[in-house]
CSV table of N, CA, C and O in Angstrom, one decimal:
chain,number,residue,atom,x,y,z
A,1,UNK,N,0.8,-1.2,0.0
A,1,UNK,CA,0.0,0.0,0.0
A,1,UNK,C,0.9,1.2,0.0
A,1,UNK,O,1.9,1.3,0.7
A,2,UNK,N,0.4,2.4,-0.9
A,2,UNK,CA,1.1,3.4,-0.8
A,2,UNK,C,-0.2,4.8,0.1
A,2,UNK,O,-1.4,5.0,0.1
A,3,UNK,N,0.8,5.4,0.7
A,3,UNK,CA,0.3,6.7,0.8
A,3,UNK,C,0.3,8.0,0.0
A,3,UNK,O,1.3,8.7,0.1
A,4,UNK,N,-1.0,8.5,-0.9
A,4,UNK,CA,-1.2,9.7,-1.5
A,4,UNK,C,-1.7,11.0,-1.0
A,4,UNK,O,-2.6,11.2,-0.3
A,5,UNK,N,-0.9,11.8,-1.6
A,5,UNK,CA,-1.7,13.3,-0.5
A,5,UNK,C,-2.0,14.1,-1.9
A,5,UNK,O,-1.1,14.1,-2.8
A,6,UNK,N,-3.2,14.6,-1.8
A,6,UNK,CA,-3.3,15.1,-3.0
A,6,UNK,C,-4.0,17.0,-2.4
A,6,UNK,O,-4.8,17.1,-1.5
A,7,UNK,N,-3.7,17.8,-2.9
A,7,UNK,CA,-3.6,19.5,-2.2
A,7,UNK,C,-4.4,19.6,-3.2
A,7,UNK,O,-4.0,19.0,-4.3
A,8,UNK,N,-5.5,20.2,-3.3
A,8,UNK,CA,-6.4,21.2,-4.1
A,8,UNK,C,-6.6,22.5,-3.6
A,8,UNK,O,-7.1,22.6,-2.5
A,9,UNK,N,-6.4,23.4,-4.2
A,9,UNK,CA,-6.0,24.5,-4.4
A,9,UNK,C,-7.0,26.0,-5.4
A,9,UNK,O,-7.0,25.9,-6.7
A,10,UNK,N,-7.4,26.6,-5.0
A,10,UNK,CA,-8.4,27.6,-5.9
A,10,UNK,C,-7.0,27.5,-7.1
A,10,UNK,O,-6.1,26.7,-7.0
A,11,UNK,N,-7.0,28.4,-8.3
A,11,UNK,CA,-6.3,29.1,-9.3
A,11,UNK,C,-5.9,30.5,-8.3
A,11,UNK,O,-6.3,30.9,-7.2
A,12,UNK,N,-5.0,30.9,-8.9
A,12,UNK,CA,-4.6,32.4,-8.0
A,12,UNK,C,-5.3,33.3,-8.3
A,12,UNK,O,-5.5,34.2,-7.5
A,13,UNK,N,-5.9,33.3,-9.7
A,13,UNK,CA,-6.9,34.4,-10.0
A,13,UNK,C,-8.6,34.0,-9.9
A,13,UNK,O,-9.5,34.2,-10.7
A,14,UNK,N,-8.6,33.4,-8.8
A,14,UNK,CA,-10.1,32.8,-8.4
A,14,UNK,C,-10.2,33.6,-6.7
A,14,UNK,O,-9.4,33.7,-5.8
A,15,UNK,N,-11.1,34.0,-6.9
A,15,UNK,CA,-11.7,34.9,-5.7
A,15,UNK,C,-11.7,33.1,-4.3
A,15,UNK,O,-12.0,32.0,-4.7
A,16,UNK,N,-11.3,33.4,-3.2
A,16,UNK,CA,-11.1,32.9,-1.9
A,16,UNK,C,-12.1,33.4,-0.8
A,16,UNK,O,-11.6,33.2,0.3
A,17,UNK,N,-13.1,33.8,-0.7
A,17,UNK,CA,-13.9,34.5,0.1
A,17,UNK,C,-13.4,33.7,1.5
A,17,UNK,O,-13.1,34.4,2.5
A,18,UNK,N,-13.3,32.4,1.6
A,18,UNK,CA,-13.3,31.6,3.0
A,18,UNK,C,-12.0,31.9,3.7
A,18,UNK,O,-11.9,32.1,4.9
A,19,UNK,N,-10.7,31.9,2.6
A,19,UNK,CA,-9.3,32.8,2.7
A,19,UNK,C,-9.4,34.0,3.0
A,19,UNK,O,-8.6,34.3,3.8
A,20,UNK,N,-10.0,34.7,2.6
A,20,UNK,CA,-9.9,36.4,2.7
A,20,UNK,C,-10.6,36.3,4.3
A,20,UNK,O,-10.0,36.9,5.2
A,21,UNK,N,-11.9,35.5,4.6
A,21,UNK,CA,-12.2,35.9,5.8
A,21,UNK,C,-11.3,35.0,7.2
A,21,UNK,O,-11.2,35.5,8.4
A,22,UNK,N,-10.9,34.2,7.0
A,22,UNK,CA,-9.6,33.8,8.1
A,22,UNK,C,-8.4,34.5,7.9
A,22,UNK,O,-7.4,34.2,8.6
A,23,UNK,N,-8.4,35.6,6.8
A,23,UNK,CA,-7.5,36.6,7.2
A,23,UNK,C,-7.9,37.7,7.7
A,23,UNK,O,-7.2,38.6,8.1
A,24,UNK,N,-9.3,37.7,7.8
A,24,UNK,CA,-9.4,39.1,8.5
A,24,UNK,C,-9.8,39.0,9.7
A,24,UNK,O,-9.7,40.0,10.5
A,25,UNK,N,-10.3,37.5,10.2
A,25,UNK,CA,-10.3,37.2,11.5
A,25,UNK,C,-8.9,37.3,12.6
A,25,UNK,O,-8.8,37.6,13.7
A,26,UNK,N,-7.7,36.7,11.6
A,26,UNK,CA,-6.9,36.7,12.5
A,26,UNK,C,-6.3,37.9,13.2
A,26,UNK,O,-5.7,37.6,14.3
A,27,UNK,N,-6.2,39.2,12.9
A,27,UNK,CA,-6.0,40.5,13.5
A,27,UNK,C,-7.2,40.0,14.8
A,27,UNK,O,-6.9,39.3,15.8
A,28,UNK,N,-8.4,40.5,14.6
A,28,UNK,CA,-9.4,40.2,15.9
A,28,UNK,C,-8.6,39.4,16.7
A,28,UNK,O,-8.4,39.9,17.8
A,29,UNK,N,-8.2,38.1,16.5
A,29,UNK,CA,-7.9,37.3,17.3
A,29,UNK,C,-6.6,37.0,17.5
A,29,UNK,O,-6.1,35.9,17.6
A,30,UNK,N,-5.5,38.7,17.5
A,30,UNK,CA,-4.6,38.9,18.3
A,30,UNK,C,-2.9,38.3,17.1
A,30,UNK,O,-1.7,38.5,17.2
A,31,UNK,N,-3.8,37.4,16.1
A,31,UNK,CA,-2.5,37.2,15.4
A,31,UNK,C,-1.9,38.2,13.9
A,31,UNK,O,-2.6,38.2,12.9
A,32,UNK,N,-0.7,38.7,14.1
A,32,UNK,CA,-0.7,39.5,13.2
A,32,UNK,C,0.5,38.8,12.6
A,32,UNK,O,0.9,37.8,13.1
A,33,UNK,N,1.2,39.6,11.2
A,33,UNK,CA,2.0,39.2,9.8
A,33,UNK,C,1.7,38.1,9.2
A,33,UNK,O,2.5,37.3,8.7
A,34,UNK,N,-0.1,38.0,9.2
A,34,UNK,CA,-0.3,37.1,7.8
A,34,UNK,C,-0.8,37.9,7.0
A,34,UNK,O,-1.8,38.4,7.2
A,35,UNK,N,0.0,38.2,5.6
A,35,UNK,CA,-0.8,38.5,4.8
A,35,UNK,C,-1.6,38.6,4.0
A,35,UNK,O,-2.1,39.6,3.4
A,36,UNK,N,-1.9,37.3,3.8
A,36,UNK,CA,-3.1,36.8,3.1
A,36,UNK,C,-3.3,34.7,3.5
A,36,UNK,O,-2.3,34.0,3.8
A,37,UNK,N,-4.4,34.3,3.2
A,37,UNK,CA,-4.3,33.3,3.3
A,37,UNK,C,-5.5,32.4,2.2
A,37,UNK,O,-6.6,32.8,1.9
A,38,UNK,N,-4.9,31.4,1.6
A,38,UNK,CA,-5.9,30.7,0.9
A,38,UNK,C,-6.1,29.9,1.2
A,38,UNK,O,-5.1,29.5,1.9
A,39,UNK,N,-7.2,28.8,1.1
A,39,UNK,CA,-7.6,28.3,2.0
A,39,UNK,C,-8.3,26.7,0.6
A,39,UNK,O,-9.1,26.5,-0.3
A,40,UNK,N,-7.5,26.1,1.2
A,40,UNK,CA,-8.1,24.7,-0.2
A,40,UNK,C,-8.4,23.1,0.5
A,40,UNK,O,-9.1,22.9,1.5
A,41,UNK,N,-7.9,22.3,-0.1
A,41,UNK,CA,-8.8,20.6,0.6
A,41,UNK,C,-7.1,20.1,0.1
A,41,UNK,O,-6.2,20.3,-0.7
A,42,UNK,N,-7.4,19.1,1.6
A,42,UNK,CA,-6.3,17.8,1.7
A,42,UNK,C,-6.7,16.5,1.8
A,42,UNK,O,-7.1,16.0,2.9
A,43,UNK,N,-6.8,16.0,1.0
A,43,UNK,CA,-7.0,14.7,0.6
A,43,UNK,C,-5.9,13.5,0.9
A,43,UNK,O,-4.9,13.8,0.3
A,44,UNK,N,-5.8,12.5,1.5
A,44,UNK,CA,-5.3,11.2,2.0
A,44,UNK,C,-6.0,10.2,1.8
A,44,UNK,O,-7.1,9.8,2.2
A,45,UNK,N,-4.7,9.6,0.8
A,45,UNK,CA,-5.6,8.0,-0.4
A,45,UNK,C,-4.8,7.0,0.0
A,45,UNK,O,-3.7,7.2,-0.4
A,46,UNK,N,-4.9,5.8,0.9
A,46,UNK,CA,-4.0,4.8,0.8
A,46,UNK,C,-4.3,3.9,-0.2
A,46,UNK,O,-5.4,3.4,-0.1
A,47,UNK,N,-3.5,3.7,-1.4
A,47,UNK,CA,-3.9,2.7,-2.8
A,47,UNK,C,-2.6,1.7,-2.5
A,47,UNK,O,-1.7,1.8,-1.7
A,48,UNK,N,-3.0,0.6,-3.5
A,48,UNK,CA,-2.5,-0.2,-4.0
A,48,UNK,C,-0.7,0.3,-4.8
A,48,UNK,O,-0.6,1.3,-5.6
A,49,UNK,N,0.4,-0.6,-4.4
A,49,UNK,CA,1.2,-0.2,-5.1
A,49,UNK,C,0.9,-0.2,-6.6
A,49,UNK,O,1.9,0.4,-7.2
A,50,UNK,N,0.0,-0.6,-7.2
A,50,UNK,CA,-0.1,-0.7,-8.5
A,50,UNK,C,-1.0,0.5,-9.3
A,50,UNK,O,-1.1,0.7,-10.5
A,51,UNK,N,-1.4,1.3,-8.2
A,51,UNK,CA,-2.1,2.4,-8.9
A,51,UNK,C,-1.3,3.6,-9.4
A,51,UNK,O,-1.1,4.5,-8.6
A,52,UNK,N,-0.9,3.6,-10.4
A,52,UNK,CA,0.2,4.5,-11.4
A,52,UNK,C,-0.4,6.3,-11.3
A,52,UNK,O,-1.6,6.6,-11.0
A,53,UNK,N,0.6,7.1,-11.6
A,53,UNK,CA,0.3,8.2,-11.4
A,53,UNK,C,-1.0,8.9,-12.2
A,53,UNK,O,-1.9,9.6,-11.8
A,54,UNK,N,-0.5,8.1,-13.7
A,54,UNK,CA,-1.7,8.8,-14.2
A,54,UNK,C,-3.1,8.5,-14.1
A,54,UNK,O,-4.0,9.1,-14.6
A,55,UNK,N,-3.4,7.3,-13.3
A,55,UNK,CA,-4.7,6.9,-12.5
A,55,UNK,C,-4.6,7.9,-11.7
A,55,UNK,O,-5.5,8.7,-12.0
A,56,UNK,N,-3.8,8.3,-10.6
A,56,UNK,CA,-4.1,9.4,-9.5
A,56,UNK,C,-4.7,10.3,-10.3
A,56,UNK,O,-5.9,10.4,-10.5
A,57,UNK,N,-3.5,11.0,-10.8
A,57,UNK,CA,-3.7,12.3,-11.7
A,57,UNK,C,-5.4,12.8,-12.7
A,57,UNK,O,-5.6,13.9,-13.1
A,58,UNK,N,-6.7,11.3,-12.9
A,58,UNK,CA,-7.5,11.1,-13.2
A,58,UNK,C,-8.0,11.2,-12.1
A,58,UNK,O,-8.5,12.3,-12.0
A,59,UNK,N,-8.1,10.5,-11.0
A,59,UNK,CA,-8.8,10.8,-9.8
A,59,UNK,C,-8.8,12.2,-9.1
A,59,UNK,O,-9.9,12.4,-8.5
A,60,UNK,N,-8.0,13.0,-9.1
A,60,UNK,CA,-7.6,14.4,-8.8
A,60,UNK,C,-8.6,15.2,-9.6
A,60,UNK,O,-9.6,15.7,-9.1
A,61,UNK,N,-8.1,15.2,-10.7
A,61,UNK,CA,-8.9,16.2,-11.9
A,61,UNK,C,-10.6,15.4,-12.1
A,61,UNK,O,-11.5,16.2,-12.3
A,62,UNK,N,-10.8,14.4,-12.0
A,62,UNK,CA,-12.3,14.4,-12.1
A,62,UNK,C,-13.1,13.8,-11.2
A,62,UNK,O,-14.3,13.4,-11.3
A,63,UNK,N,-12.1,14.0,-10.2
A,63,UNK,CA,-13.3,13.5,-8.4
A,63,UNK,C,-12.8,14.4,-7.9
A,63,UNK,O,-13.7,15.2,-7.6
A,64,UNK,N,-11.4,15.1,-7.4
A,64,UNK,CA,-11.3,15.6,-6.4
A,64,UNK,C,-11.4,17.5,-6.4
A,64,UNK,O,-11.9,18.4,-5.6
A,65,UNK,N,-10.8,17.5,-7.6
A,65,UNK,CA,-11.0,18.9,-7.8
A,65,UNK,C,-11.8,19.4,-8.8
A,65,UNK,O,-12.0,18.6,-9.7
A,66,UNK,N,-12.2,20.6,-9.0
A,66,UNK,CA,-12.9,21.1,-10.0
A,66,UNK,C,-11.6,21.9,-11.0
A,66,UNK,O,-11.1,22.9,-10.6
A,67,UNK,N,-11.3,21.2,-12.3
A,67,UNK,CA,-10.0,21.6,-12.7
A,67,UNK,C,-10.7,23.0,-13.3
A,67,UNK,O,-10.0,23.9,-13.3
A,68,UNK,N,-12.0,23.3,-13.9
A,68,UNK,CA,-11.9,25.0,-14.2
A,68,UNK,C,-11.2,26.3,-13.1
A,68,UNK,O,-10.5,27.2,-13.4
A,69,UNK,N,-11.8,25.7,-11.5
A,69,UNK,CA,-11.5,26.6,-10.5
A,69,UNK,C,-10.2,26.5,-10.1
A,69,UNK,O,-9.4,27.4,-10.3
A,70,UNK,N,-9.9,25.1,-9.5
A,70,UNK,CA,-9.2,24.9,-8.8
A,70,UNK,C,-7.3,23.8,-9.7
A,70,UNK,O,-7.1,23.0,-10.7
A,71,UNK,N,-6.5,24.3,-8.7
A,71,UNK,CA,-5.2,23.3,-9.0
A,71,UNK,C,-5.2,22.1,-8.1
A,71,UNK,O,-6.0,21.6,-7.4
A,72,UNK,N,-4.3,21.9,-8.4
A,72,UNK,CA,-3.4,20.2,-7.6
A,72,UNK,C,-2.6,19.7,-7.5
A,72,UNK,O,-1.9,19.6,-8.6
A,73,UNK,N,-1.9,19.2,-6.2
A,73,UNK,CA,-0.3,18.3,-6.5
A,73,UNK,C,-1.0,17.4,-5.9
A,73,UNK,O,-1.9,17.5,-5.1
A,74,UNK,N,-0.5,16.0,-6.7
A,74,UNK,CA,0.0,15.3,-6.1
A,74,UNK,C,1.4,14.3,-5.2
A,74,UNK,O,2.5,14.5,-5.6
A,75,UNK,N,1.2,13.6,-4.6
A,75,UNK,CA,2.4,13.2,-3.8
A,75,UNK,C,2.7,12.0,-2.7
A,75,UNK,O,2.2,11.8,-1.6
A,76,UNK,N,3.4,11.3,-3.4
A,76,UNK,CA,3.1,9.7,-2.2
A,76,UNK,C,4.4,10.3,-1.2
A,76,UNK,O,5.3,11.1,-1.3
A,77,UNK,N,3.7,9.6,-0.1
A,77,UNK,CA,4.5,10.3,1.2
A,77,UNK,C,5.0,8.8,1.3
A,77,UNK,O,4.9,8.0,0.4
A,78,UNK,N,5.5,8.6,2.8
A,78,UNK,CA,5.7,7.2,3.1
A,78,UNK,C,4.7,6.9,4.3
A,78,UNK,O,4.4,7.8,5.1
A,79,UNK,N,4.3,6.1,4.5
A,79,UNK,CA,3.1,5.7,5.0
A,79,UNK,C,3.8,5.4,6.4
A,79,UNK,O,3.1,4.9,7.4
Protein backbone atom coordinates (compact mmCIF):
# COMPACT_ATOMS: atom_id res chain seq x y z
CA UNK A 1 0.00 0.00 0.00
CA UNK A 2 1.11 3.42 -0.78
CA UNK A 3 0.27 6.74 0.76
CA UNK A 4 -1.18 9.75 -1.48
CA UNK A 5 -1.73 13.29 -0.50
CA UNK A 6 -3.29 15.10 -2.96
CA UNK A 7 -3.56 19.47 -2.24
CA UNK A 8 -6.36 21.16 -4.08
CA UNK A 9 -5.97 24.50 -4.40
CA UNK A 10 -8.36 27.65 -5.93
CA UNK A 11 -6.35 29.11 -9.26
CA UNK A 12 -4.64 32.35 -8.00
CA UNK A 13 -6.87 34.43 -10.04
CA UNK A 14 -10.12 32.83 -8.38
CA UNK A 15 -11.71 34.90 -5.70
CA UNK A 16 -11.11 32.91 -1.90
CA UNK A 17 -13.87 34.45 0.09
CA UNK A 18 -13.34 31.57 2.99
CA UNK A 19 -9.35 32.79 2.71
CA UNK A 20 -9.89 36.38 2.70
CA UNK A 21 -12.18 35.89 5.82
CA UNK A 22 -9.57 33.79 8.08
CA UNK A 23 -7.53 36.58 7.17
CA UNK A 24 -9.41 39.09 8.46
CA UNK A 25 -10.26 37.18 11.52
CA UNK A 26 -6.89 36.67 12.48
CA UNK A 27 -5.95 40.49 13.55
CA UNK A 28 -9.36 40.19 15.88
CA UNK A 29 -7.86 37.27 17.26
CA UNK A 30 -4.56 38.89 18.27
CA UNK A 31 -2.52 37.21 15.44
CA UNK A 32 -0.72 39.50 13.18
CA UNK A 33 1.96 39.20 9.78
CA UNK A 34 -0.33 37.08 7.82
CA UNK A 35 -0.78 38.46 4.79
CA UNK A 36 -3.12 36.76 3.13
CA UNK A 37 -4.32 33.27 3.28
CA UNK A 38 -5.92 30.67 0.89
CA UNK A 39 -7.60 28.28 2.03
CA UNK A 40 -8.12 24.71 -0.17
CA UNK A 41 -8.82 20.62 0.57
CA UNK A 42 -6.30 17.85 1.73
CA UNK A 43 -7.00 14.67 0.61
CA UNK A 44 -5.33 11.17 2.03
CA UNK A 45 -5.62 8.01 -0.40
CA UNK A 46 -3.97 4.77 0.82
CA UNK A 47 -3.92 2.70 -2.83
CA UNK A 48 -2.47 -0.21 -3.95
CA UNK A 49 1.20 -0.16 -5.11
CA UNK A 50 -0.14 -0.68 -8.50
CA UNK A 51 -2.13 2.38 -8.90
CA UNK A 52 0.15 4.51 -11.44
CA UNK A 53 0.28 8.23 -11.37
CA UNK A 54 -1.72 8.84 -14.19
CA UNK A 55 -4.72 6.90 -12.49
CA UNK A 56 -4.07 9.40 -9.52
CA UNK A 57 -3.73 12.32 -11.68
CA UNK A 58 -7.52 11.05 -13.23
CA UNK A 59 -8.83 10.79 -9.83
CA UNK A 60 -7.61 14.44 -8.76
CA UNK A 61 -8.94 16.18 -11.93
CA UNK A 62 -12.26 14.37 -12.09
CA UNK A 63 -13.30 13.53 -8.38
CA UNK A 64 -11.34 15.56 -6.43
CA UNK A 65 -10.98 18.89 -7.76
CA UNK A 66 -12.93 21.10 -10.01
CA UNK A 67 -9.98 21.64 -12.69
CA UNK A 68 -11.88 25.04 -14.19
CA UNK A 69 -11.53 26.56 -10.48
CA UNK A 70 -9.24 24.86 -8.82
CA UNK A 71 -5.23 23.31 -8.97
CA UNK A 72 -3.44 20.16 -7.62
CA UNK A 73 -0.34 18.31 -6.52
CA UNK A 74 -0.04 15.30 -6.12
CA UNK A 75 2.44 13.24 -3.82
CA UNK A 76 3.13 9.69 -2.24
CA UNK A 77 4.51 10.30 1.18
CA UNK A 78 5.72 7.23 3.08
CA UNK A 79 3.10 5.70 4.99
Amino acid sequence: MARVVVDVMPKPEILDPQGQAVARALPRLGFSGVAEVRQGKHFELEVDDSVDDETLAKIAEGFLANPVIEQWTIRRVDA
